[in-house]
């Protein structure tokens, strides 16, 4: 290749790279703007739906129907919590509070909502995060060990994946507690005391999720094994493990990453099952208690946190998708 040809090639490649980076940034900004809109919509819908629920918040604040407050007391409480204002004004004030990190005051506990939920956030996210790790570990193990290993192993793998996906988390949690906590005594039955207390609750949530991830990853892995780049890697003399892990797996996990984004939100919102079975603190139990007690500020705050986590994880996965498979940048730029 001549010097002039090389110069022309370099001049054509640099703008293309810059354009790709720019288009990726634009796509991410669009996704971020869309994420903020979805978060606003979730908060708005929850706010107005909760206002339609029968019952008077003032009654909750004053301790229930047995309190029998005077009209003056009711008026004072309404003024203190802003409940004497029109609903639209309450909504605007709530959004203004969210913008400054103020989730309001609990109707039941009479303290700032974050003082109540703050200690509950970390236990829930620890359990959900470990559940996702367990789910991926189980799914990848089944995928790598059974796909393309013959009809028998493939059928066994598929059957176990379907079985796992059909298991209800509460049943898995009870079985794990009975076998590994009560009978074998390997793990604590309940509580929040170190890593060992996290294992069984995380498995209760992670095992059913592993079935879904494994089914999605299996299909992608089978397609990847038939691609020319895998056949080329085998022709170069790479071992079966190197081909599977180093080449096919990278392309097979992309649909699983998308599913993981949904799974994180699902794990956080369904954490109440494991939190109740294993008597753990967390957002799930706080949400159930708040709904039962009609504590609207706590209910709104938990919904906001779960929605924010779900949206943030989706945004991160979208970025990772583009890093792992740059071909999606061109698709996103054209969207």
Tab-separated table of C-alpha atoms in Angstrom:
chain	number	residue	atom	x	y	z
A	1	UNK	CA	0.000	0.000	0.000
A	2	UNK	CA	1.405	3.430	-0.996
A	3	UNK	CA	1.954	6.324	1.386
A	4	UNK	CA	-0.850	8.295	-0.250
A	5	UNK	CA	-3.243	5.389	0.122
A	6	UNK	CA	-2.351	5.000	3.804
A	7	UNK	CA	-2.939	8.701	4.365
A	8	UNK	CA	-6.355	8.513	2.716
A	9	UNK	CA	-7.227	5.459	4.824
A	10	UNK	CA	-6.242	7.147	8.077
A	11	UNK	CA	-8.248	10.261	7.153
A	12	UNK	CA	-11.349	8.195	6.544
A	13	UNK	CA	-11.042	6.103	9.692
A	14	UNK	CA	-10.629	8.875	12.271
A	15	UNK	CA	-13.888	10.731	11.520
A	16	UNK	CA	-15.768	7.416	11.521
A	17	UNK	CA	-14.463	6.605	15.023
A	18	UNK	CA	-15.347	10.088	16.251
A	19	UNK	CA	-18.812	9.824	14.756
A	20	UNK	CA	-19.358	6.454	16.390
A	21	UNK	CA	-18.312	7.803	19.781
A	22	UNK	CA	-20.549	10.831	19.282
A	23	UNK	CA	-23.539	8.733	18.258
A	24	UNK	CA	-23.017	6.484	21.270
A	25	UNK	CA	-23.007	9.497	23.562
A	26	UNK	CA	-26.187	10.812	21.968
A	27	UNK	CA	-27.928	7.468	22.371
A	28	UNK	CA	-26.917	7.286	26.034
A	29	UNK	CA	-28.181	10.832	26.627
A	30	UNK	CA	-31.494	9.897	25.008
A	31	UNK	CA	-31.730	6.803	27.199
A	32	UNK	CA	-30.963	8.900	30.298
A	33	UNK	CA	-33.660	11.435	29.396
A	34	UNK	CA	-36.126	8.624	28.793
A	35	UNK	CA	-35.179	7.075	32.129
A	36	UNK	CA	-35.911	10.329	33.966
A	37	UNK	CA	-39.297	10.500	32.262
A	38	UNK	CA	-40.150	6.929	33.276
A	39	UNK	CA	-39.106	7.662	36.871
A	40	UNK	CA	-41.294	10.769	36.927
A	41	UNK	CA	-44.213	8.797	35.475
A	42	UNK	CA	-43.832	6.044	38.093
A	43	UNK	CA	-43.783	8.556	40.952
A	44	UNK	CA	-46.715	10.512	39.513
A	45	UNK	CA	-48.880	7.442	38.940
A	46	UNK	CA	-48.162	6.104	42.426
A	47	UNK	CA	-48.880	9.474	44.045
A	48	UNK	CA	-52.325	9.866	42.500
A	49	UNK	CA	-53.310	6.193	42.820
A	50	UNK	CA	-52.550	6.278	46.544
A	51	UNK	CA	-54.721	9.375	46.870
A	52	UNK	CA	-57.633	7.348	45.476
A	53	UNK	CA	-57.342	4.653	48.153
A	54	UNK	CA	-60.240	4.914	50.625
A	55	UNK	CA	-59.348	6.300	54.030
A	56	UNK	CA	-58.176	9.501	55.638
A	57	UNK	CA	-54.434	10.109	56.119
A	58	UNK	CA	-55.195	12.240	59.154
A	59	UNK	CA	-56.738	9.220	60.857
A	60	UNK	CA	-53.514	7.285	60.259
A	61	UNK	CA	-51.389	10.134	61.586
A	62	UNK	CA	-53.472	10.436	64.762
A	63	UNK	CA	-53.318	6.719	65.520
A	64	UNK	CA	-56.454	5.238	63.984
A	65	UNK	CA	-60.212	5.554	64.341
A	66	UNK	CA	-60.085	5.108	68.107
A	67	UNK	CA	-58.303	8.443	68.537
A	68	UNK	CA	-61.523	10.494	68.078
A	69	UNK	CA	-59.710	13.815	67.509
A	70	UNK	CA	-61.391	17.188	67.713
A	71	UNK	CA	-61.946	19.332	64.646
A	72	UNK	CA	-59.178	21.670	65.777
A	73	UNK	CA	-56.718	18.792	66.062
A	74	UNK	CA	-57.632	17.521	62.608
A	75	UNK	CA	-57.170	20.995	61.132
A	76	UNK	CA	-53.786	21.380	62.834
A	77	UNK	CA	-52.542	18.023	61.516
A	78	UNK	CA	-53.766	18.790	57.992
A	79	UNK	CA	-51.913	22.104	58.058
A	80	UNK	CA	-48.742	20.500	59.458
A	81	UNK	CA	-48.581	17.836	56.734
A	82	UNK	CA	-49.945	20.025	53.933
A	83	UNK	CA	-53.069	17.902	53.598
A	84	UNK	CA	-55.305	20.983	53.644
A	85	UNK	CA	-53.985	22.001	50.237
A	86	UNK	CA	-55.374	20.858	46.855
A	87	UNK	CA	-54.018	17.554	45.582
A	88	UNK	CA	-52.143	19.216	42.721
A	89	UNK	CA	-50.399	21.543	45.165
A	90	UNK	CA	-49.480	18.541	47.337
A	91	UNK	CA	-48.104	16.829	44.226
A	92	UNK	CA	-45.946	19.806	43.241
A	93	UNK	CA	-44.666	20.119	46.811
A	94	UNK	CA	-43.823	16.419	46.849
A	95	UNK	CA	-41.843	16.687	43.604
A	96	UNK	CA	-40.015	19.709	44.987
A	97	UNK	CA	-39.140	17.692	48.079
A	98	UNK	CA	-37.873	14.788	45.955
A	99	UNK	CA	-35.609	17.162	44.065
A	100	UNK	CA	-33.902	18.023	47.366
A	101	UNK	CA	-33.884	14.466	48.730
A	102	UNK	CA	-36.805	15.052	51.097
A	103	UNK	CA	-39.247	12.109	51.077
A	104	UNK	CA	-41.456	13.621	53.738
A	105	UNK	CA	-42.405	12.473	57.231
A	106	UNK	CA	-43.839	9.077	58.107
A	107	UNK	CA	-47.500	9.195	59.103
A	108	UNK	CA	-47.034	6.362	61.586
A	109	UNK	CA	-43.574	6.950	63.078
A	110	UNK	CA	-43.585	10.783	62.879
A	111	UNK	CA	-39.943	10.898	61.730
A	112	UNK	CA	-38.348	11.604	58.320
A	113	UNK	CA	-38.888	8.736	55.883
A	114	UNK	CA	-35.180	8.373	55.130
A	115	UNK	CA	-34.472	7.815	58.825
A	116	UNK	CA	-36.678	4.717	58.587
A	117	UNK	CA	-35.695	3.439	55.150
A	118	UNK	CA	-31.997	4.279	55.331
A	119	UNK	CA	-31.064	1.201	57.413
A	120	UNK	CA	-33.328	-0.995	55.234
A	121	UNK	CA	-31.783	-0.183	51.854
A	122	UNK	CA	-28.415	-1.913	52.221
A	123	UNK	CA	-29.765	-5.304	53.444
A	124	UNK	CA	-32.176	-5.476	50.507
A	125	UNK	CA	-29.564	-4.554	47.902
A	126	UNK	CA	-27.040	-6.959	49.415
A	127	UNK	CA	-29.533	-9.800	49.165
A	128	UNK	CA	-30.663	-8.850	45.647
A	129	UNK	CA	-27.068	-8.468	44.449
A	130	UNK	CA	-26.003	-11.838	45.833
A	131	UNK	CA	-29.142	-13.438	44.370
A	132	UNK	CA	-28.172	-12.118	40.936
A	133	UNK	CA	-24.625	-13.482	41.353
A	134	UNK	CA	-25.997	-16.901	42.332
A	135	UNK	CA	-28.441	-16.829	39.414
A	136	UNK	CA	-25.711	-16.102	36.873
A	137	UNK	CA	-23.332	-18.659	38.372
A	138	UNK	CA	-25.980	-21.391	38.167
A	139	UNK	CA	-27.111	-20.342	34.679
A	140	UNK	CA	-23.579	-20.230	33.255
A	141	UNK	CA	-22.719	-23.572	34.833
A	142	UNK	CA	-25.692	-25.260	33.158
A	143	UNK	CA	-24.975	-23.512	29.860
A	144	UNK	CA	-21.279	-24.374	29.689
A	145	UNK	CA	-21.699	-27.935	30.941
A	146	UNK	CA	-24.728	-29.072	28.933
A	147	UNK	CA	-25.044	-27.114	25.667
A	148	UNK	CA	-23.562	-29.037	22.755
A	149	UNK	CA	-22.668	-32.030	24.957
A	150	UNK	CA	-25.075	-34.493	23.399
A	151	UNK	CA	-28.812	-35.028	23.437
A	152	UNK	CA	-28.976	-36.524	26.941
A	153	UNK	CA	-27.041	-33.788	28.741
A	154	UNK	CA	-28.770	-31.104	26.710
A	155	UNK	CA	-32.179	-32.497	27.631
A	156	UNK	CA	-31.271	-32.752	31.311
A	157	UNK	CA	-30.051	-29.162	31.295
A	158	UNK	CA	-33.216	-27.902	29.646
A	159	UNK	CA	-35.413	-29.819	32.058
A	160	UNK	CA	-33.648	-28.478	35.142
A	161	UNK	CA	-33.802	-24.921	33.803
A	162	UNK	CA	-37.554	-25.139	33.227
A	163	UNK	CA	-38.008	-26.684	36.680
A	164	UNK	CA	-36.006	-23.910	38.364
A	165	UNK	CA	-37.898	-21.190	36.483
A	166	UNK	CA	-41.235	-22.626	37.638
A	167	UNK	CA	-40.307	-22.661	41.329
A	168	UNK	CA	-42.004	-20.000	43.486
A	169	UNK	CA	-39.408	-18.146	45.609
A	170	UNK	CA	-41.395	-18.553	48.834
A	171	UNK	CA	-41.426	-22.364	48.438
A	172	UNK	CA	-37.700	-22.412	47.640
A	173	UNK	CA	-37.052	-20.270	50.706
A	174	UNK	CA	-39.025	-22.565	52.995
A	175	UNK	CA	-37.313	-25.699	51.641
A	176	UNK	CA	-33.861	-24.145	51.984
A	177	UNK	CA	-34.609	-23.049	55.538
A	178	UNK	CA	-35.895	-26.486	56.544
A	179	UNK	CA	-33.026	-28.463	54.976
A	180	UNK	CA	-29.967	-26.273	55.416
A	181	UNK	CA	-30.910	-24.274	58.514
A	182	UNK	CA	-33.139	-26.517	60.634
A	183	UNK	CA	-32.006	-30.059	59.716
A	184	UNK	CA	-28.342	-29.564	58.784
A	185	UNK	CA	-27.721	-26.389	60.756
A	186	UNK	CA	-25.279	-25.021	58.179
A	187	UNK	CA	-26.856	-21.569	58.044
A	188	UNK	CA	-28.837	-19.412	60.484
A	189	UNK	CA	-32.611	-19.715	60.266
A	190	UNK	CA	-33.245	-15.975	60.458
A	191	UNK	CA	-31.671	-12.614	61.092
A	192	UNK	CA	-29.135	-10.291	59.533
A	193	UNK	CA	-25.798	-11.337	60.972
A	194	UNK	CA	-23.036	-11.546	58.389
A	195	UNK	CA	-22.623	-13.280	55.053
A	196	UNK	CA	-23.969	-16.666	56.173
A	197	UNK	CA	-27.358	-15.140	56.905
A	198	UNK	CA	-27.466	-13.827	53.325
A	199	UNK	CA	-26.876	-17.126	51.535
A	200	UNK	CA	-30.255	-18.839	51.920
A	201	UNK	CA	-32.408	-15.745	51.209
A	202	UNK	CA	-30.290	-14.959	48.152
A	203	UNK	CA	-30.576	-18.540	46.896
A	204	UNK	CA	-34.346	-18.452	47.402
A	205	UNK	CA	-34.532	-15.536	44.982
A	206	UNK	CA	-31.649	-16.586	42.732
A	207	UNK	CA	-32.596	-20.185	41.896
A	208	UNK	CA	-35.866	-19.362	40.048
A	209	UNK	CA	-34.133	-16.475	38.289
A	210	UNK	CA	-31.304	-18.799	37.226
A	211	UNK	CA	-33.829	-20.878	35.296
A	212	UNK	CA	-34.924	-17.876	33.229
A	213	UNK	CA	-31.380	-16.629	32.576
A	214	UNK	CA	-30.193	-20.131	31.645
A	215	UNK	CA	-32.979	-20.608	29.100
A	216	UNK	CA	-32.194	-17.302	27.400
A	217	UNK	CA	-28.433	-17.841	27.520
A	218	UNK	CA	-28.748	-21.423	26.233
A	219	UNK	CA	-30.500	-20.319	23.052
A	220	UNK	CA	-27.904	-17.625	22.385
A	221	UNK	CA	-25.051	-19.987	23.220
A	222	UNK	CA	-26.312	-22.601	20.762
A	223	UNK	CA	-26.451	-19.962	18.032
A	224	UNK	CA	-22.972	-18.684	18.919
A	225	UNK	CA	-21.445	-22.173	18.723
A	226	UNK	CA	-22.606	-22.426	15.113
A	227	UNK	CA	-21.112	-19.087	14.060
A	228	UNK	CA	-18.085	-18.928	11.716
A	229	UNK	CA	-15.855	-17.254	14.314
A	230	UNK	CA	-16.315	-20.250	16.641
A	231	UNK	CA	-15.560	-22.706	13.846
A	232	UNK	CA	-12.479	-20.644	13.000
A	233	UNK	CA	-11.338	-20.733	16.632
A	234	UNK	CA	-11.680	-24.514	16.703
A	235	UNK	CA	-9.724	-24.748	13.444
A	236	UNK	CA	-6.879	-22.810	15.078
A	237	UNK	CA	-6.577	-25.588	17.634
A	238	UNK	CA	-8.139	-23.852	20.651
A	239	UNK	CA	-9.489	-26.124	23.360
A	240	UNK	CA	-13.216	-26.614	23.783
A	241	UNK	CA	-13.181	-24.648	27.054
A	242	UNK	CA	-11.287	-21.758	25.452
A	243	UNK	CA	-13.736	-21.634	22.564
A	244	UNK	CA	-16.773	-21.719	24.835
A	245	UNK	CA	-15.561	-19.199	27.417
A	246	UNK	CA	-13.389	-16.961	25.274
A	247	UNK	CA	-15.500	-16.714	22.126
A	248	UNK	CA	-19.050	-18.084	22.296
A	249	UNK	CA	-19.919	-16.948	25.819
A	250	UNK	CA	-19.238	-13.284	25.138
A	251	UNK	CA	-21.955	-13.201	22.503
A	252	UNK	CA	-24.311	-15.511	24.376
A	253	UNK	CA	-24.568	-13.392	27.530
A	254	UNK	CA	-25.964	-10.300	25.790
A	255	UNK	CA	-29.655	-11.348	26.020
A	256	UNK	CA	-28.993	-12.447	29.602
A	257	UNK	CA	-27.704	-8.975	30.444
A	258	UNK	CA	-30.953	-7.474	29.206
A	259	UNK	CA	-32.897	-9.950	31.322
A	260	UNK	CA	-30.701	-9.069	34.318
A	261	UNK	CA	-31.817	-5.445	34.095
A	262	UNK	CA	-35.402	-6.571	34.557
A	263	UNK	CA	-34.312	-9.077	37.191
A	264	UNK	CA	-32.720	-6.469	39.467
A	265	UNK	CA	-35.961	-4.541	39.733
A	266	UNK	CA	-37.864	-7.775	40.205
A	267	UNK	CA	-35.464	-8.988	42.908
A	268	UNK	CA	-35.720	-5.751	44.877
A	269	UNK	CA	-39.505	-5.637	44.616
A	270	UNK	CA	-39.937	-9.345	45.463
A	271	UNK	CA	-37.396	-9.291	48.280
A	272	UNK	CA	-40.278	-9.143	50.742
A	273	UNK	CA	-40.744	-12.913	50.312
A	274	UNK	CA	-37.260	-13.747	51.543
A	275	UNK	CA	-37.304	-10.960	54.129
A	276	UNK	CA	-40.430	-12.366	55.755
A	277	UNK	CA	-39.373	-16.038	55.618
A	278	UNK	CA	-35.907	-15.337	57.010
A	279	UNK	CA	-36.957	-12.437	59.295
A	280	UNK	CA	-34.609	-9.974	57.623
A	281	UNK	CA	-34.871	-6.186	57.554
A	282	UNK	CA	-35.365	-4.591	54.167
A	283	UNK	CA	-37.395	-2.439	51.817
A	284	UNK	CA	-39.867	-5.215	51.047
A	285	UNK	CA	-41.078	-5.561	54.618
A	286	UNK	CA	-41.120	-1.780	54.993
A	287	UNK	CA	-43.338	-1.499	51.910
A	288	UNK	CA	-45.799	-4.141	53.108
A	289	UNK	CA	-46.022	-2.558	56.566
A	290	UNK	CA	-46.492	0.891	55.028
A	291	UNK	CA	-49.321	-0.306	52.780
A	292	UNK	CA	-51.075	-2.049	55.674
A	293	UNK	CA	-50.717	1.035	57.890
A	294	UNK	CA	-51.548	3.470	55.038
A	295	UNK	CA	-48.248	5.245	55.555
A	296	UNK	CA	-48.235	7.026	52.198
A	297	UNK	CA	-44.838	8.784	52.438
A	298	UNK	CA	-43.018	5.495	53.091
A	299	UNK	CA	-44.968	3.739	50.332
A	300	UNK	CA	-44.085	6.460	47.840
A	301	UNK	CA	-40.433	6.445	48.896
A	302	UNK	CA	-40.040	2.677	48.486
A	303	UNK	CA	-41.695	2.772	45.059
A	304	UNK	CA	-39.379	5.627	44.065
A	305	UNK	CA	-36.268	3.745	45.217
A	306	UNK	CA	-37.256	0.517	43.447
A	307	UNK	CA	-38.130	2.380	40.241
A	308	UNK	CA	-34.896	4.388	40.367
A	309	UNK	CA	-32.792	1.242	40.822
A	310	UNK	CA	-34.593	-0.555	38.011
A	311	UNK	CA	-34.172	2.381	35.626
A	312	UNK	CA	-30.526	2.953	36.573
A	313	UNK	CA	-29.644	-0.707	36.049
A	314	UNK	CA	-31.374	-0.682	32.654
A	315	UNK	CA	-29.308	2.339	31.665
A	316	UNK	CA	-26.065	0.706	32.829
A	317	UNK	CA	-26.899	-2.524	30.986
A	318	UNK	CA	-27.624	-0.533	27.839
A	319	UNK	CA	-24.148	1.012	28.063
A	320	UNK	CA	-22.552	-2.381	28.747
A	321	UNK	CA	-24.398	-3.830	25.776
A	322	UNK	CA	-22.735	-1.262	23.533
A	323	UNK	CA	-19.315	-1.897	25.050
A	324	UNK	CA	-19.567	-5.681	24.637
A	325	UNK	CA	-21.109	-5.525	21.160
A	326	UNK	CA	-20.179	-2.242	19.408
A	327	UNK	CA	-22.426	-3.173	16.474
A	328	UNK	CA	-25.391	-1.940	18.535
A	329	UNK	CA	-23.995	1.599	18.387
A	330	UNK	CA	-24.903	1.899	14.726
A	331	UNK	CA	-28.401	0.555	15.408
A	332	UNK	CA	-28.901	2.970	18.290
A	333	UNK	CA	-27.620	5.894	16.246
A	334	UNK	CA	-30.135	5.195	13.554
A	335	UNK	CA	-33.010	4.924	16.000
